[in-house]
Amino acid sequence: MFDTRPDREAEVALVGRSNVGKSTLMREVTGHSFDTGGNPGVTRSPNHYDWAAEDFVISDLPGFGFMSGVDEEHREQIKTDIVQYLESHADDILVAILVVDGKSVIDIIDRHSGPDEIPYDVEMFHFLRDLGIPAVVAVNKMDKVDDRDERLDELCDRLGLLPPWKQWQETIAPITAKKGQISSLNEAVREHLHDQKRDDLFKFF
């Protein structure tokens, strides 16, 4: 299910929970619609988009975490597949975009924080960094958030980044994908591409 990756070296990967707007963001970045369906967990295998002449692919990995109507065993399998995919392609992934729902992410993280439990989003953020993959957290649906700066500062705090969030603009990108407001994400991604001497890929972001 996860072996559909085109034979391209450079990659930007989107990861995140179900229903945070990854597919909408993918559509916004690529200008191409993907079959997403209305139910969480519909994307069970990666969507790869390699429309460019360049040696480059954008991948939207399946959503992880709770999905209504999907049993726990299947959820764990998807998570394992994602982890293995990221591990095996870590050298080729120039940037990973971890998409979170700005409105609910703090509540979800706090609900799953405990002595034996690390919330998926926090775990994924640190996992990407441990793999040496630059991670940008795309905080989506910000049009529904009133206390914007406070919310983003809280997210930094949960991720182990010292607030204020504005000093982490290459890592924290507030966006509203549905309305096409993704310029802060594009800037963050470009910064990481530039660090890796891939300014040739700027035109996609």
mmCIF file of C-alpha atoms in Angstrom:
data_model
loop_
_atom_site.group_PDB
_atom_site.id
_atom_site.type_symbol
_atom_site.label_atom_id
_atom_site.label_comp_id
_atom_site.label_asym_id
_atom_site.label_seq_id
_atom_site.Cartn_x
_atom_site.Cartn_y
_atom_site.Cartn_z
ATOM 1 C CA MET A 1 0.000 0.000 0.000
ATOM 2 C CA PHE A 2 2.920 2.298 0.709
ATOM 3 C CA ASP A 3 5.102 1.202 -2.199
ATOM 4 C CA THR A 4 3.547 3.490 -4.801
ATOM 5 C CA ARG A 5 6.193 6.205 -4.476
ATOM 6 C CA PRO A 6 7.418 7.493 -7.844
ATOM 7 C CA ASP A 7 11.121 7.128 -8.554
ATOM 8 C CA ARG A 8 12.021 10.665 -7.535
ATOM 9 C CA GLU A 9 14.721 11.680 -5.120
ATOM 10 C CA ALA A 10 13.627 15.001 -3.618
ATOM 11 C CA GLU A 11 10.388 14.909 -1.655
ATOM 12 C CA VAL A 12 8.170 17.128 0.473
ATOM 13 C CA ALA A 13 5.836 15.054 2.668
ATOM 14 C CA LEU A 14 2.594 16.083 4.375
ATOM 15 C CA VAL A 15 1.748 14.286 7.598
ATOM 16 C CA GLY A 16 -0.924 14.785 10.247
ATOM 17 C CA ARG A 17 -4.067 13.502 11.887
ATOM 18 C CA SER A 18 -7.189 12.695 9.941
ATOM 19 C CA ASN A 19 -9.432 15.641 9.135
ATOM 20 C CA VAL A 20 -6.921 18.429 9.698
ATOM 21 C CA GLY A 21 -7.048 19.550 6.062
ATOM 22 C CA LYS A 22 -4.000 17.846 4.553
ATOM 23 C CA SER A 23 -5.744 17.057 1.279
ATOM 24 C CA THR A 24 -7.082 20.619 1.009
ATOM 25 C CA LEU A 25 -3.571 21.918 1.549
ATOM 26 C CA MET A 26 -2.197 19.470 -1.011
ATOM 27 C CA ARG A 27 -4.737 20.774 -3.514
ATOM 28 C CA GLU A 28 -3.771 24.356 -2.714
ATOM 29 C CA VAL A 29 -0.050 23.656 -3.195
ATOM 30 C CA THR A 30 -0.336 21.534 -6.340
ATOM 31 C CA GLY A 31 -3.460 22.957 -7.944
ATOM 32 C CA HIS A 32 -4.631 19.364 -8.318
ATOM 33 C CA SER A 33 -7.629 17.684 -6.688
ATOM 34 C CA PHE A 34 -7.294 14.328 -4.999
ATOM 35 C CA ASP A 35 -10.045 11.892 -4.217
ATOM 36 C CA THR A 36 -10.403 12.428 -0.491
ATOM 37 C CA GLY A 37 -13.962 11.505 0.365
ATOM 38 C CA GLY A 38 -15.831 12.987 3.295
ATOM 39 C CA ASN A 39 -14.917 10.444 5.940
ATOM 40 C CA PRO A 40 -11.785 10.495 8.052
ATOM 41 C CA GLY A 41 -9.329 7.808 7.169
ATOM 42 C CA VAL A 42 -10.334 7.700 3.514
ATOM 43 C CA THR A 43 -6.742 8.338 2.421
ATOM 44 C CA ARG A 44 -5.263 4.964 3.365
ATOM 45 C CA SER A 45 -2.207 5.062 1.137
ATOM 46 C CA PRO A 46 -0.050 8.041 0.132
ATOM 47 C CA ASN A 47 -1.093 10.418 -2.628
ATOM 48 C CA HIS A 48 2.009 11.287 -4.639
ATOM 49 C CA TYR A 49 2.141 14.221 -6.995
ATOM 50 C CA ASP A 50 5.123 14.339 -9.336
ATOM 51 C CA TRP A 51 3.843 16.607 -12.075
ATOM 52 C CA ALA A 52 7.141 18.437 -12.519
ATOM 53 C CA ALA A 53 10.043 17.855 -14.860
ATOM 54 C CA GLU A 54 12.288 18.215 -11.820
ATOM 55 C CA ASP A 55 13.317 15.216 -9.776
ATOM 56 C CA PHE A 56 10.708 16.029 -7.146
ATOM 57 C CA VAL A 57 7.527 14.649 -5.575
ATOM 58 C CA ILE A 58 5.008 15.944 -3.025
ATOM 59 C CA SER A 59 3.418 13.195 -0.926
ATOM 60 C CA ASP A 60 0.293 13.377 1.210
ATOM 61 C CA LEU A 61 0.553 10.549 3.729
ATOM 62 C CA PRO A 62 -2.577 8.995 5.269
ATOM 63 C CA GLY A 63 -4.050 10.578 8.372
ATOM 64 C CA PHE A 64 -3.172 8.998 11.696
ATOM 65 C CA GLY A 65 -4.865 8.977 15.078
ATOM 66 C CA PHE A 66 -8.525 8.439 15.866
ATOM 67 C CA MET A 67 -10.851 7.836 12.938
ATOM 68 C CA SER A 68 -14.495 7.023 13.400
ATOM 69 C CA GLY A 69 -15.386 3.667 11.949
ATOM 70 C CA VAL A 70 -11.770 2.480 11.785
ATOM 71 C CA ASP A 71 -10.692 -0.129 14.296
ATOM 72 C CA GLU A 72 -7.647 0.352 16.467
ATOM 73 C CA GLU A 73 -5.614 -2.374 14.807
ATOM 74 C CA HIS A 74 -6.017 -0.697 11.440
ATOM 75 C CA ARG A 75 -5.157 2.721 12.909
ATOM 76 C CA GLU A 76 -1.972 1.324 14.443
ATOM 77 C CA GLN A 77 -1.057 -0.300 11.120
ATOM 78 C CA ILE A 78 -1.414 3.023 9.294
ATOM 79 C CA LYS A 79 0.781 4.694 11.901
ATOM 80 C CA THR A 80 3.411 1.956 11.575
ATOM 81 C CA ASP A 81 3.331 2.303 7.770
ATOM 82 C CA ILE A 82 3.825 6.075 8.045
ATOM 83 C CA VAL A 83 6.746 5.672 10.456
ATOM 84 C CA GLN A 84 8.412 3.109 8.184
ATOM 85 C CA TYR A 85 7.848 5.271 5.113
ATOM 86 C CA LEU A 86 9.444 8.293 6.785
ATOM 87 C CA GLU A 87 12.357 6.231 8.069
ATOM 88 C CA SER A 88 13.083 4.658 4.705
ATOM 89 C CA HIS A 89 12.872 7.953 2.757
ATOM 90 C CA ALA A 90 14.352 10.275 5.402
ATOM 91 C CA ASP A 91 17.412 11.075 3.283
ATOM 92 C CA ASP A 92 15.250 12.232 0.381
ATOM 93 C CA ILE A 93 12.614 14.217 2.295
ATOM 94 C CA LEU A 94 13.701 17.851 2.146
ATOM 95 C CA VAL A 95 10.857 19.076 4.357
ATOM 96 C CA ALA A 96 7.967 17.437 6.192
ATOM 97 C CA ILE A 97 4.837 19.501 6.734
ATOM 98 C CA LEU A 98 3.013 18.422 9.889
ATOM 99 C CA VAL A 99 -0.550 19.700 9.501
ATOM 100 C CA VAL A 100 -2.553 20.369 12.668
ATOM 101 C CA ASP A 101 -5.994 21.858 13.304
ATOM 102 C CA GLY A 102 -5.376 25.241 14.935
ATOM 103 C CA LYS A 103 -8.756 25.167 16.611
ATOM 104 C CA SER A 104 -8.437 21.822 18.395
ATOM 105 C CA VAL A 105 -4.751 20.918 18.516
ATOM 106 C CA ILE A 106 -4.072 22.199 22.057
ATOM 107 C CA ASP A 107 -7.097 20.346 23.480
ATOM 108 C CA ILE A 108 -6.113 17.141 21.685
ATOM 109 C CA ILE A 109 -2.506 17.343 22.867
ATOM 110 C CA ASP A 110 -3.551 18.054 26.457
ATOM 111 C CA ARG A 111 -6.135 15.284 26.442
ATOM 112 C CA HIS A 112 -3.502 12.733 25.430
ATOM 113 C CA SER A 113 -0.656 13.923 27.630
ATOM 114 C CA GLY A 114 0.118 11.656 30.534
ATOM 115 C CA PRO A 115 2.909 9.720 32.163
ATOM 116 C CA ASP A 116 2.649 6.892 29.628
ATOM 117 C CA GLU A 117 1.298 8.758 26.672
ATOM 118 C CA ILE A 118 2.830 11.186 24.195
ATOM 119 C CA PRO A 119 0.294 12.855 21.898
ATOM 120 C CA TYR A 120 0.671 11.825 18.252
ATOM 121 C CA ASP A 121 1.331 15.362 17.010
ATOM 122 C CA VAL A 122 4.113 15.998 19.516
ATOM 123 C CA GLU A 123 5.546 12.534 18.956
ATOM 124 C CA MET A 124 5.528 13.001 15.170
ATOM 125 C CA PHE A 125 7.196 16.422 15.426
ATOM 126 C CA HIS A 126 10.072 15.021 17.473
ATOM 127 C CA PHE A 127 10.265 11.856 15.384
ATOM 128 C CA LEU A 128 10.780 13.934 12.220
ATOM 129 C CA ARG A 129 13.481 15.972 13.899
ATOM 130 C CA ASP A 130 15.174 12.807 15.194
ATOM 131 C CA LEU A 131 15.265 11.537 11.606
ATOM 132 C CA GLY A 132 16.943 14.791 10.576
ATOM 133 C CA ILE A 133 13.941 15.867 8.482
ATOM 134 C CA PRO A 134 13.214 19.613 8.783
ATOM 135 C CA ALA A 135 9.637 19.924 10.049
ATOM 136 C CA VAL A 136 7.225 22.788 9.462
ATOM 137 C CA VAL A 137 4.034 22.714 11.521
ATOM 138 C CA ALA A 138 1.217 24.050 9.341
ATOM 139 C CA VAL A 139 -1.388 25.278 11.837
ATOM 140 C CA ASN A 140 -4.515 25.087 9.703
ATOM 141 C CA LYS A 141 -8.030 26.569 10.076
ATOM 142 C CA MET A 142 -6.651 29.704 11.732
ATOM 143 C CA ASP A 143 -9.647 31.678 10.459
ATOM 144 C CA LYS A 144 -11.610 29.929 13.248
ATOM 145 C CA VAL A 145 -9.171 30.939 16.000
ATOM 146 C CA ASP A 146 -9.730 34.148 17.957
ATOM 147 C CA ASP A 147 -6.722 34.259 20.277
ATOM 148 C CA ARG A 148 -4.232 33.588 17.484
ATOM 149 C CA ASP A 149 -0.906 34.549 19.120
ATOM 150 C CA GLU A 150 -1.840 32.958 22.422
ATOM 151 C CA ARG A 151 -2.838 29.717 20.689
ATOM 152 C CA LEU A 152 0.377 29.586 18.673
ATOM 153 C CA ASP A 153 2.474 30.309 21.769
ATOM 154 C CA GLU A 154 0.717 27.435 23.548
ATOM 155 C CA LEU A 155 1.467 25.131 20.628
ATOM 156 C CA CYS A 156 5.169 26.072 20.767
ATOM 157 C CA ASP A 157 5.146 25.300 24.448
ATOM 158 C CA ARG A 158 3.610 21.827 23.854
ATOM 159 C CA LEU A 159 6.162 21.082 21.133
ATOM 160 C CA GLY A 160 9.062 22.024 23.371
ATOM 161 C CA LEU A 161 9.823 25.293 21.559
ATOM 162 C CA LEU A 162 10.235 28.379 23.692
ATOM 163 C CA PRO A 163 7.466 30.927 22.994
ATOM 164 C CA PRO A 164 6.804 33.443 21.505
ATOM 165 C CA TRP A 165 5.947 31.599 18.288
ATOM 166 C CA LYS A 166 7.120 34.497 16.111
ATOM 167 C CA GLN A 167 10.723 33.489 16.650
ATOM 168 C CA TRP A 168 9.938 30.096 15.056
ATOM 169 C CA GLN A 169 8.552 31.220 11.719
ATOM 170 C CA GLU A 170 10.568 28.612 9.844
ATOM 171 C CA THR A 171 8.835 25.963 12.015
ATOM 172 C CA ILE A 172 5.350 27.300 12.882
ATOM 173 C CA ALA A 173 3.195 28.435 9.944
ATOM 174 C CA PRO A 174 -0.387 29.614 10.622
ATOM 175 C CA ILE A 175 -2.540 28.974 7.540
ATOM 176 C CA THR A 176 -6.119 28.638 6.294
ATOM 177 C CA ALA A 177 -5.797 26.191 3.402
ATOM 178 C CA LYS A 178 -9.453 26.358 2.396
ATOM 179 C CA LYS A 179 -9.132 30.085 1.708
ATOM 180 C CA GLY A 180 -5.759 29.760 0.014
ATOM 181 C CA GLN A 181 -3.968 31.554 2.847
ATOM 182 C CA ILE A 182 -0.744 29.564 2.926
ATOM 183 C CA SER A 183 1.966 32.181 2.318
ATOM 184 C CA SER A 184 3.552 31.692 5.765
ATOM 185 C CA LEU A 185 3.898 27.969 4.997
ATOM 186 C CA ASN A 186 5.432 28.641 1.587
ATOM 187 C CA GLU A 187 7.984 30.981 3.167
ATOM 188 C CA ALA A 188 8.911 28.429 5.831
ATOM 189 C CA VAL A 189 9.267 25.631 3.273
ATOM 190 C CA ARG A 190 11.417 27.849 1.032
ATOM 191 C CA GLU A 191 13.732 28.596 3.900
ATOM 192 C CA HIS A 192 14.392 24.876 4.386
ATOM 193 C CA LEU A 193 14.757 24.287 0.648
ATOM 194 C CA HIS A 194 17.261 27.147 0.478
ATOM 195 C CA ASP A 195 19.264 25.619 3.343
ATOM 196 C CA GLN A 196 19.529 22.480 1.234
ATOM 197 C CA LYS A 197 20.495 24.428 -1.908
ATOM 198 C CA ARG A 198 17.219 23.607 -3.665
ATOM 199 C CA ASP A 199 16.081 27.105 -4.664
ATOM 200 C CA ASP A 200 15.079 25.486 -7.973
ATOM 201 C CA LEU A 201 11.991 24.122 -6.176
ATOM 202 C CA PHE A 202 10.778 27.553 -4.972
ATOM 203 C CA LYS A 203 8.357 27.798 -7.870
ATOM 204 C CA PHE A 204 6.214 25.063 -6.314
ATOM 205 C CA PHE A 205 5.772 26.991 -3.053
#
